[in-house]
XYZ file of C-alpha atoms in Angstrom:
338
model
C 77.054 75.084 99.310
C 79.384 77.357 97.328
C 82.440 78.229 99.382
C 84.426 81.453 99.250
C 87.634 82.976 100.597
C 87.626 86.529 101.896
C 90.102 89.031 103.294
C 89.390 89.255 107.007
C 91.823 92.111 107.712
C 94.879 93.970 106.450
C 97.770 95.432 108.440
C 100.952 97.270 107.555
C 104.208 98.531 108.968
C 106.561 101.199 107.636
C 109.785 102.278 109.343
C 110.265 105.770 110.707
C 113.212 106.665 108.469
C 112.442 108.907 105.492
C 114.154 109.626 102.190
C 112.281 112.569 100.726
C 112.402 113.922 97.191
C 115.208 116.317 98.145
C 117.339 113.462 99.485
C 116.811 111.390 96.342
C 117.556 114.431 94.185
C 120.813 115.190 95.981
C 121.890 111.531 95.960
C 121.088 110.982 92.286
C 121.733 114.378 90.727
C 118.209 114.404 89.273
C 116.356 117.714 89.847
C 113.876 117.520 92.717
C 110.872 118.615 90.575
C 111.563 115.624 88.319
C 111.581 113.279 91.333
C 108.315 114.741 92.616
C 106.449 115.266 89.342
C 107.796 112.757 86.839
C 108.777 109.977 89.240
C 105.752 110.781 91.433
C 107.575 110.494 94.745
C 107.263 112.886 97.669
C 109.055 110.522 100.039
C 109.825 106.870 100.719
C 110.392 105.086 104.002
C 113.862 103.716 104.759
C 114.460 101.028 107.345
C 117.449 101.139 109.645
C 119.613 98.149 110.576
C 117.242 97.253 113.420
C 114.400 96.571 110.955
C 114.893 93.226 109.255
C 112.692 92.008 106.422
C 111.207 89.289 108.641
C 110.830 91.704 111.553
C 108.893 94.242 109.485
C 106.762 91.402 108.114
C 106.004 90.188 111.635
C 104.973 93.679 112.750
C 102.588 93.984 109.797
C 101.275 90.484 110.505
C 100.444 91.288 114.128
C 98.514 94.360 112.993
C 96.645 92.283 110.423
C 95.679 89.712 113.051
C 93.782 92.517 114.819
C 93.143 90.471 117.942
C 92.872 87.073 116.242
C 94.989 84.614 118.281
C 97.967 83.606 116.123
C 97.518 79.965 117.054
C 94.293 80.010 115.009
C 96.299 80.430 111.807
C 96.671 77.300 109.695
C 99.276 78.623 107.275
C 101.738 81.531 107.020
C 102.886 82.490 103.524
C 105.596 85.011 102.676
C 105.332 86.622 99.219
C 107.650 89.617 99.600
C 111.121 90.538 98.435
C 113.682 87.837 97.680
C 116.168 90.161 99.409
C 115.639 88.895 102.944
C 117.460 88.766 106.273
C 119.934 86.265 104.857
C 120.660 84.561 101.547
C 118.844 81.183 101.302
C 116.643 82.022 104.316
C 113.088 80.895 105.151
C 111.355 84.182 105.921
C 107.912 82.554 106.266
C 109.144 80.233 109.002
C 110.793 83.105 110.847
C 107.637 85.236 110.729
C 105.550 82.274 111.915
C 107.887 81.911 114.896
C 107.982 85.633 115.694
C 104.187 86.022 115.830
C 103.561 82.755 117.719
C 101.601 80.939 115.007
C 102.541 77.599 116.533
C 99.918 75.548 114.669
C 100.614 76.940 111.208
C 102.543 75.503 108.315
C 104.680 77.975 106.380
C 106.085 78.452 102.891
C 107.012 81.175 100.396
C 105.794 82.436 97.000
C 108.124 84.525 94.855
C 107.397 86.382 91.642
C 109.011 89.723 92.400
C 106.537 92.621 92.613
C 103.507 90.775 91.200
C 103.612 88.004 93.826
C 101.313 89.751 96.314
C 98.510 89.988 93.763
C 98.798 86.512 92.270
C 99.318 84.845 95.661
C 95.635 85.554 96.346
C 94.716 83.186 93.509
C 97.091 80.491 94.727
C 95.923 80.633 98.333
C 92.246 80.883 97.422
C 92.589 77.731 95.339
C 94.382 75.921 98.150
C 91.832 76.967 100.760
C 88.854 75.925 98.648
C 90.425 72.535 97.974
C 91.645 71.863 101.530
C 89.063 72.314 104.296
C 91.786 72.233 106.963
C 92.964 75.656 105.772
C 90.482 77.906 107.553
C 92.709 80.951 108.085
C 95.865 81.859 106.180
C 98.222 84.776 106.771
C 99.849 86.320 103.696
C 102.850 88.595 104.351
C 104.888 90.839 102.057
C 107.934 92.746 103.248
C 110.676 94.668 101.488
C 113.933 96.384 102.370
C 115.040 96.828 98.782
C 115.997 100.413 99.530
C 119.326 98.814 100.509
C 119.819 97.720 96.901
C 119.459 101.128 95.253
C 122.576 102.777 93.888
C 121.601 106.392 93.280
C 124.838 106.937 91.361
C 123.636 104.472 88.713
C 121.343 106.514 86.455
C 120.398 103.431 84.443
C 118.549 102.087 87.493
C 116.557 105.303 88.032
C 113.163 103.650 87.558
C 113.903 101.944 90.892
C 114.616 105.185 92.769
C 111.011 105.068 94.059
C 111.699 101.934 96.123
C 110.617 102.258 99.761
C 110.856 99.896 102.720
C 107.885 98.452 104.553
C 105.528 95.513 104.909
C 101.887 94.540 104.635
C 99.904 91.464 105.623
C 96.420 90.086 105.091
C 94.446 87.401 106.893
C 92.434 85.243 104.488
C 89.478 83.270 105.829
C 87.432 80.484 104.283
C 83.679 81.205 104.020
C 84.083 84.674 105.487
C 81.312 86.077 103.258
C 82.942 89.484 102.825
C 85.847 90.975 100.900
C 85.629 87.895 98.721
C 88.521 87.049 96.407
C 87.247 86.471 92.878
C 89.351 85.703 89.808
C 92.878 86.545 88.674
C 94.960 86.842 85.538
C 98.632 87.108 84.625
C 100.620 88.056 81.533
C 104.318 87.161 81.369
C 106.920 88.212 78.807
C 110.047 86.186 79.470
C 112.150 88.279 77.096
C 112.720 90.587 80.077
C 113.888 87.841 82.472
C 117.532 88.936 82.566
C 117.087 92.698 82.271
C 117.091 93.486 86.024
C 119.118 91.698 88.704
C 121.716 91.979 91.434
C 124.508 90.460 89.347
C 126.935 89.976 92.222
C 124.730 87.348 93.907
C 123.906 83.961 92.419
C 125.440 80.898 90.860
C 126.431 82.637 87.605
C 129.085 84.678 89.418
C 129.840 82.392 92.345
C 133.336 81.651 91.053
C 134.070 85.413 90.985
C 132.930 86.099 94.558
C 136.349 87.424 95.657
C 136.512 89.990 92.857
C 132.888 91.164 92.556
C 132.734 94.924 91.968
C 131.022 97.044 94.609
C 128.262 98.189 92.225
C 127.380 94.577 91.424
C 125.890 94.181 94.906
C 123.104 96.595 93.909
C 120.143 96.242 91.572
C 121.164 96.932 87.993
C 119.524 97.226 84.602
C 121.499 95.356 81.944
C 120.690 97.808 79.146
C 118.186 100.534 80.029
C 117.673 101.887 76.518
C 117.074 98.414 75.134
C 114.663 97.478 77.942
C 112.683 100.708 77.576
C 112.442 100.266 73.808
C 110.825 96.877 74.353
C 108.843 97.643 77.522
C 107.319 101.095 76.973
C 105.136 100.142 73.976
C 103.495 97.222 75.808
C 103.226 98.306 79.449
C 99.891 100.129 79.383
C 98.306 97.500 77.119
C 99.420 94.687 79.433
C 98.213 96.505 82.553
C 94.793 97.013 80.942
C 94.741 93.558 79.398
C 95.443 91.692 82.603
C 92.845 93.740 84.518
C 90.241 93.153 81.798
C 90.872 89.408 81.953
C 90.497 89.301 85.739
C 87.274 91.358 85.661
C 85.736 89.244 82.887
C 86.691 85.973 84.570
C 85.005 87.273 87.731
C 81.739 87.724 85.826
C 81.761 91.508 85.679
C 82.410 94.290 83.171
C 84.703 97.299 83.457
C 81.769 99.577 84.288
C 81.270 97.585 87.514
C 84.721 98.396 88.913
C 84.617 100.683 91.954
C 88.192 100.890 93.253
C 91.678 100.384 91.814
C 94.439 99.137 94.149
C 97.655 99.442 92.124
C 101.334 98.923 92.463
C 103.170 102.187 93.158
C 103.336 104.125 89.900
C 103.596 107.671 88.661
C 100.374 109.674 88.654
C 100.057 109.871 84.868
C 100.030 106.070 84.586
C 97.521 105.727 87.429
C 95.200 108.274 85.817
C 95.401 106.305 82.577
C 94.363 103.092 84.330
C 91.535 104.877 86.175
C 90.320 106.306 82.876
C 90.229 102.766 81.508
C 87.460 102.071 84.044
C 85.886 105.511 83.972
C 86.893 106.116 87.594
C 87.878 109.408 89.270
C 91.192 109.828 91.065
C 89.390 109.491 94.411
C 88.660 105.797 93.721
C 92.285 104.760 94.110
C 95.270 105.701 96.242
C 98.596 107.055 94.998
C 101.485 105.711 97.074
C 103.593 108.837 96.663
C 104.426 108.982 100.382
C 105.212 105.267 100.709
C 107.198 104.502 97.584
C 107.255 101.103 95.952
C 107.229 98.467 98.713
C 107.528 95.533 96.320
C 104.458 93.248 96.422
C 102.974 94.990 99.486
C 101.720 97.918 97.398
C 98.147 96.854 96.640
C 97.514 96.037 100.309
C 98.771 99.471 101.337
C 96.465 101.000 98.715
C 93.445 99.057 100.006
C 94.231 99.895 103.624
C 94.566 103.595 102.814
C 91.470 103.429 100.618
C 89.403 102.206 103.573
C 90.990 104.725 105.945
C 90.157 107.650 103.650
C 86.646 106.456 102.772
C 87.547 105.777 99.145
C 87.078 102.006 99.346
C 83.607 101.172 100.650
C 81.310 98.169 100.930
C 79.940 97.187 97.553
C 83.010 98.242 95.576
C 84.458 95.830 93.056
C 88.194 96.129 93.671
C 90.792 95.530 90.992
C 94.318 94.952 92.285
C 97.097 95.207 89.725
C 100.873 94.873 89.824
C 103.863 94.324 87.592
C 107.189 92.715 88.358
C 110.468 92.645 86.531
C 110.935 89.507 84.570
C 108.390 90.721 83.294
C 104.937 89.864 84.673
C 101.661 91.741 85.011
C 99.035 90.375 87.432
C 95.552 91.324 88.595
C 93.073 89.921 91.128
C 89.487 91.104 91.665
C 87.897 91.377 95.118
C 84.240 92.008 95.963
C 84.518 94.368 98.921
C 82.117 94.236 101.845
C 79.454 91.625 102.670
C 78.490 89.530 99.651
C 77.049 86.177 98.618
C 79.475 85.426 95.788
């Protein structure tokens, strides 16, 4: 018998707080039409102090369980932001405790914004190899809106960051929403381009004199990064998706839905054109913002809600994370015998 791993359900949580395009414009000094049209952001959600990263993840997890008793989970995996409730903190264990998954093991996967996509490959492989892993909960959560310094124009590509969380329950031999193959491209030349320089062992000896701006996300040299990144971004997005589709045994003409990381509309239209798909076969996260590695799950959830993602669609998820990595995983949506 050929076994499979499918996505049983997806759930999400976004906080009530809003930073709209006007707020971002006033905070950054960038004209509002540029925020809306070039950055592609109408609004992002902003969590208050009562919403922790683990707490938002737990709320998304409970929605994803959708009535499944948490004690039936065998594993809880956190793949969200490295900016968590505390420094050196086990977010997966905290979420496991908060939702009552008393029988589950727990660990974390980190690869910045591409972790949510590539984690599907890792967990699928684990579940196919280990029969004791019947149901696994994957959780991504982000409160990286805290790390944005709107006065720092060199970090403007991060002004679309929004807070929120998403979760998915994976089930062995589910026979629907089956996870197929994945691919990743990594260019380590970008590893030190984006960071929060005030945190980490490199500056530990300077902790008493760290500048205020060094506690926020920064780009080391924006012009230099753009000169290296812009010429390869579209090619790597398309390349990693092509690899995942081919490895899954399909061709680009078979793709029925694109679940992307949050991106500006012009980039999304370019990726849709790569597959010959109309705009209605994806979902633009212009009212969520970039919720780190939760994005593709938000796109799939909204795709189902709006009737854009339907049974029979071959779904391509795609994400990119600073460092720099591009990742894609293919999913056969609906009942299937893959």
